[in-house]
mmCIF file of C-alpha atoms in Angstrom:
data_model
loop_
_atom_site.group_PDB
_atom_site.id
_atom_site.type_symbol
_atom_site.label_atom_id
_atom_site.label_comp_id
_atom_site.label_asym_id
_atom_site.label_seq_id
_atom_site.Cartn_x
_atom_site.Cartn_y
_atom_site.Cartn_z
ATOM 1 C CA SER C 37 -9.710 18.470 19.235
ATOM 2 C CA ILE C 38 -10.997 18.458 22.764
ATOM 3 C CA ILE C 39 -8.629 19.539 25.509
ATOM 4 C CA ALA C 40 -8.386 17.392 28.630
ATOM 5 C CA SER C 41 -5.800 17.061 31.366
ATOM 6 C CA ASN C 42 -3.567 14.133 32.214
ATOM 7 C CA PHE C 43 -2.766 12.706 35.634
ATOM 8 C CA LEU C 44 -0.241 15.518 36.214
ATOM 9 C CA ASN C 45 -3.031 18.024 35.495
ATOM 10 C CA ARG C 46 -1.282 19.183 32.349
ATOM 11 C CA PRO C 47 -3.463 19.969 29.323
ATOM 12 C CA ILE C 48 -3.431 17.382 26.560
ATOM 13 C CA ALA C 49 -5.251 17.388 23.252
ATOM 14 C CA LEU C 50 -7.398 14.357 22.574
ATOM 15 C CA MET C 51 -7.047 12.915 19.105
ATOM 16 C CA THR C 52 -9.686 13.500 16.517
ATOM 17 C CA PRO C 53 -11.520 10.249 15.759
ATOM 18 C CA LEU C 54 -10.486 8.398 12.619
ATOM 19 C CA PRO C 55 -12.579 9.426 9.613
ATOM 20 C CA ASN C 56 -15.160 7.018 8.222
ATOM 21 C CA GLN C 57 -14.009 7.788 4.694
ATOM 22 C CA ARG C 58 -10.285 7.380 4.104
ATOM 23 C CA PRO C 59 -8.107 8.339 1.156
ATOM 24 C CA LYS C 60 -7.024 5.373 -0.973
ATOM 25 C CA LYS C 61 -3.388 6.425 -0.775
ATOM 26 C CA LEU C 62 -1.945 8.281 2.211
ATOM 27 C CA SER C 63 1.498 9.131 0.846
ATOM 28 C CA LEU C 64 1.737 12.541 -0.778
ATOM 29 C CA GLY C 65 4.502 14.456 -2.501
ATOM 30 C CA PRO C 66 5.562 17.954 -1.402
ATOM 31 C CA LEU C 67 3.466 19.763 -4.033
ATOM 32 C CA GLU C 68 0.454 17.568 -3.264
ATOM 33 C CA GLU C 69 0.866 18.426 0.448
ATOM 34 C CA GLU C 70 1.122 22.140 -0.335
ATOM 35 C CA ILE C 71 -1.965 22.158 -2.534
ATOM 36 C CA LEU C 72 -3.953 20.079 -0.031
ATOM 37 C CA GLU C 73 -3.006 22.611 2.680
ATOM 38 C CA ILE C 74 -4.369 25.413 0.482
ATOM 39 C CA VAL C 75 -7.640 23.542 -0.130
ATOM 40 C CA TRP C 76 -7.996 22.930 3.624
ATOM 41 C CA GLU C 77 -7.368 26.635 4.237
ATOM 42 C CA PHE C 78 -9.980 27.723 1.675
ATOM 43 C CA GLY C 79 -12.467 24.904 2.329
ATOM 44 C CA SER C 80 -13.301 24.839 -1.374
ATOM 45 C CA ALA C 81 -11.051 26.186 -4.098
ATOM 46 C CA SER C 82 -10.750 26.554 -7.850
ATOM 47 C CA VAL C 83 -7.561 25.903 -9.806
ATOM 48 C CA LYS C 84 -7.253 29.652 -10.329
ATOM 49 C CA ALA C 85 -7.468 30.426 -6.582
ATOM 50 C CA ILE C 86 -4.915 27.751 -5.723
ATOM 51 C CA HIS C 87 -2.573 28.840 -8.533
ATOM 52 C CA GLU C 88 -2.799 32.483 -7.411
ATOM 53 C CA GLN C 89 -2.111 31.498 -3.796
ATOM 54 C CA ILE C 90 1.039 29.634 -4.816
ATOM 55 C CA LEU C 91 2.200 32.476 -7.071
ATOM 56 C CA SER C 92 1.649 35.009 -4.277
ATOM 57 C CA ASP C 93 5.179 33.988 -3.278
ATOM 58 C CA PRO C 94 7.332 36.025 -5.728
ATOM 59 C CA ASP C 95 10.019 33.317 -5.713
ATOM 60 C CA ARG C 96 7.621 30.626 -6.966
ATOM 61 C CA GLU C 97 6.866 29.547 -10.491
ATOM 62 C CA LEU C 98 4.308 26.897 -11.272
ATOM 63 C CA ALA C 99 2.231 26.291 -14.380
ATOM 64 C CA TYR C 100 -1.550 26.434 -14.104
ATOM 65 C CA THR C 101 -1.704 22.988 -15.741
ATOM 66 C CA SER C 102 0.581 21.587 -13.029
ATOM 67 C CA VAL C 103 -1.913 22.662 -10.364
ATOM 68 C CA THR C 104 -4.707 20.990 -12.357
ATOM 69 C CA LYS C 105 -2.716 17.725 -12.619
ATOM 70 C CA VAL C 106 -1.951 17.695 -8.901
ATOM 71 C CA LEU C 107 -5.620 18.329 -8.063
ATOM 72 C CA GLN C 108 -6.581 15.405 -10.306
ATOM 73 C CA ARG C 109 -3.999 13.176 -8.566
ATOM 74 C CA LEU C 110 -5.311 14.191 -5.139
ATOM 75 C CA THR C 111 -8.832 13.386 -6.326
ATOM 76 C CA ASN C 112 -7.718 9.975 -7.635
ATOM 77 C CA LYS C 113 -5.982 9.263 -4.313
ATOM 78 C CA GLY C 114 -9.217 10.087 -2.480
ATOM 79 C CA TRP C 115 -8.087 13.290 -0.744
ATOM 80 C CA LEU C 116 -10.350 15.656 -2.726
ATOM 81 C CA THR C 117 -13.679 15.729 -4.507
ATOM 82 C CA CYS C 118 -14.517 17.995 -7.417
ATOM 83 C CA ASP C 119 -17.743 19.796 -8.287
ATOM 84 C CA LYS C 120 -18.556 22.020 -11.233
ATOM 85 C CA SER C 121 -20.440 25.257 -10.691
ATOM 86 C CA ASN C 122 -20.997 27.869 -13.419
ATOM 87 C CA ARG C 123 -18.319 26.321 -15.649
ATOM 88 C CA VAL C 124 -15.740 26.418 -12.825
ATOM 89 C CA TYR C 125 -14.426 23.329 -11.044
ATOM 90 C CA TYR C 126 -14.109 23.525 -7.256
ATOM 91 C CA TRP C 127 -12.170 21.059 -5.140
ATOM 92 C CA GLN C 128 -13.082 20.184 -1.539
ATOM 93 C CA PRO C 129 -11.218 17.954 0.926
ATOM 94 C CA THR C 130 -12.800 14.594 1.715
ATOM 95 C CA ILE C 131 -11.461 14.713 5.286
ATOM 96 C CA SER C 132 -10.422 17.533 7.585
ATOM 97 C CA LYS C 133 -6.825 18.387 8.383
ATOM 98 C CA SER C 134 -7.234 17.041 11.936
ATOM 99 C CA GLU C 135 -8.735 13.786 10.601
ATOM 100 C CA ALA C 136 -5.778 13.443 8.228
ATOM 101 C CA LYS C 137 -3.370 13.973 11.113
ATOM 102 C CA ALA C 138 -5.176 11.317 13.181
ATOM 103 C CA LEU C 139 -5.201 8.892 10.252
ATOM 104 C CA ARG C 140 -1.477 9.355 9.596
ATOM 105 C CA ALA C 141 -0.667 8.888 13.293
ATOM 106 C CA TYR C 142 -2.802 5.722 13.325
ATOM 107 C CA GLU C 143 -1.000 4.347 10.266
ATOM 108 C CA GLN C 144 2.432 5.167 11.718
ATOM 109 C CA LEU C 145 1.546 3.489 14.998
ATOM 110 C CA ASN C 146 0.318 0.384 13.174
ATOM 111 C CA GLN C 147 3.535 0.235 11.136
ATOM 112 C CA PHE C 148 5.588 0.562 14.327
ATOM 113 C CA LEU C 149 3.586 -2.132 16.113
ATOM 114 C CA ALA C 150 3.810 -4.397 13.049
ATOM 115 C CA VAL C 151 7.399 -5.051 14.097
ATOM 116 C CA SER C 152 5.638 -7.332 16.608
ATOM 117 C CA ASP C 153 8.701 -7.686 18.773
ATOM 118 C CA PRO C 154 7.708 -6.560 22.277
ATOM 119 C CA ASP C 155 11.351 -6.357 23.373
ATOM 120 C CA LEU C 156 12.185 -3.977 20.521
ATOM 121 C CA VAL C 157 9.155 -1.776 21.239
ATOM 122 C CA ALA C 158 10.017 -1.789 24.966
ATOM 123 C CA SER C 159 13.629 -0.803 24.229
ATOM 124 C CA PHE C 160 12.387 2.294 22.379
ATOM 125 C CA ALA C 161 10.021 3.165 25.210
ATOM 126 C CA ASP C 162 12.826 2.684 27.744
ATOM 127 C CA SER C 163 15.001 5.293 26.019
ATOM 128 C CA LEU C 164 12.340 8.040 25.946
ATOM 129 C CA ASP C 165 12.670 11.285 27.888
ATOM 130 C CA VAL C 166 10.423 12.191 30.842
ATOM 131 C CA THR C 167 7.943 14.195 28.728
ATOM 132 C CA SER C 168 7.519 11.307 26.290
ATOM 133 C CA LEU C 169 7.032 8.880 29.172
ATOM 134 C CA GLU C 170 4.353 11.177 30.598
ATOM 135 C CA GLN C 171 2.663 11.150 27.201
ATOM 136 C CA LEU C 172 2.775 7.338 27.102
ATOM 137 C CA ASP C 173 1.256 7.226 30.601
ATOM 138 C CA ALA C 174 -1.474 9.653 29.493
ATOM 139 C CA ILE C 175 -2.186 7.481 26.432
ATOM 140 C CA ALA C 176 -2.370 4.356 28.596
ATOM 141 C CA GLN C 177 -4.763 6.134 30.985
ATOM 142 C CA ARG C 178 -6.922 7.320 28.064
ATOM 143 C CA LEU C 179 -7.057 3.769 26.662
ATOM 144 C CA LYS C 180 -8.055 2.418 30.071
ATOM 145 C CA THR C 181 -10.859 5.006 30.314
ATOM 146 C CA LEU C 182 -12.104 4.206 26.791
ATOM 147 C CA ARG C 183 -12.149 0.461 27.530
ATOM 148 C CA GLN C 184 -14.078 1.052 30.774
ATOM 149 C CA GLN C 185 -16.611 3.207 28.891
ATOM 150 C CA ARG C 186 -17.081 0.443 26.277
ATOM 151 C CA GLU C 187 -17.664 -2.141 29.006
ATOM 152 C CA GLU C 188 -20.263 0.099 30.656
ATOM 153 C CA ASP C 189 -22.127 0.591 27.340
#
């Protein structure tokens, strides 16, 4: 993310652009989330590496085959790809962690706006604290800047 400042000269992080390639299914279970986090951390990981990482917590138990099944589910959902090298399968994320965060935020915003009742949306905005209102103002300013840049192009 790029850091910019808002109208109050406070630093704000600009959102990562939405990825061109998107997972087929965004919803993930807790174990899927945990394993995806490990793959993001490693960049590319084998079942063995992921299994060992999980079992590095002495209070955890998880079968090797369970890790394999979750990796296959994440691949089917479009979150991971799999390559074979020297008889070992390695999984890589299809999008970065920051792209996933941007995509989830985008989906949540669309679901919220799908209510399509301006009065309801305004009532939520009216009850926000000062920091949240500053964030909304910063978002509105960023949108205005982006629209002006598009018109100039």
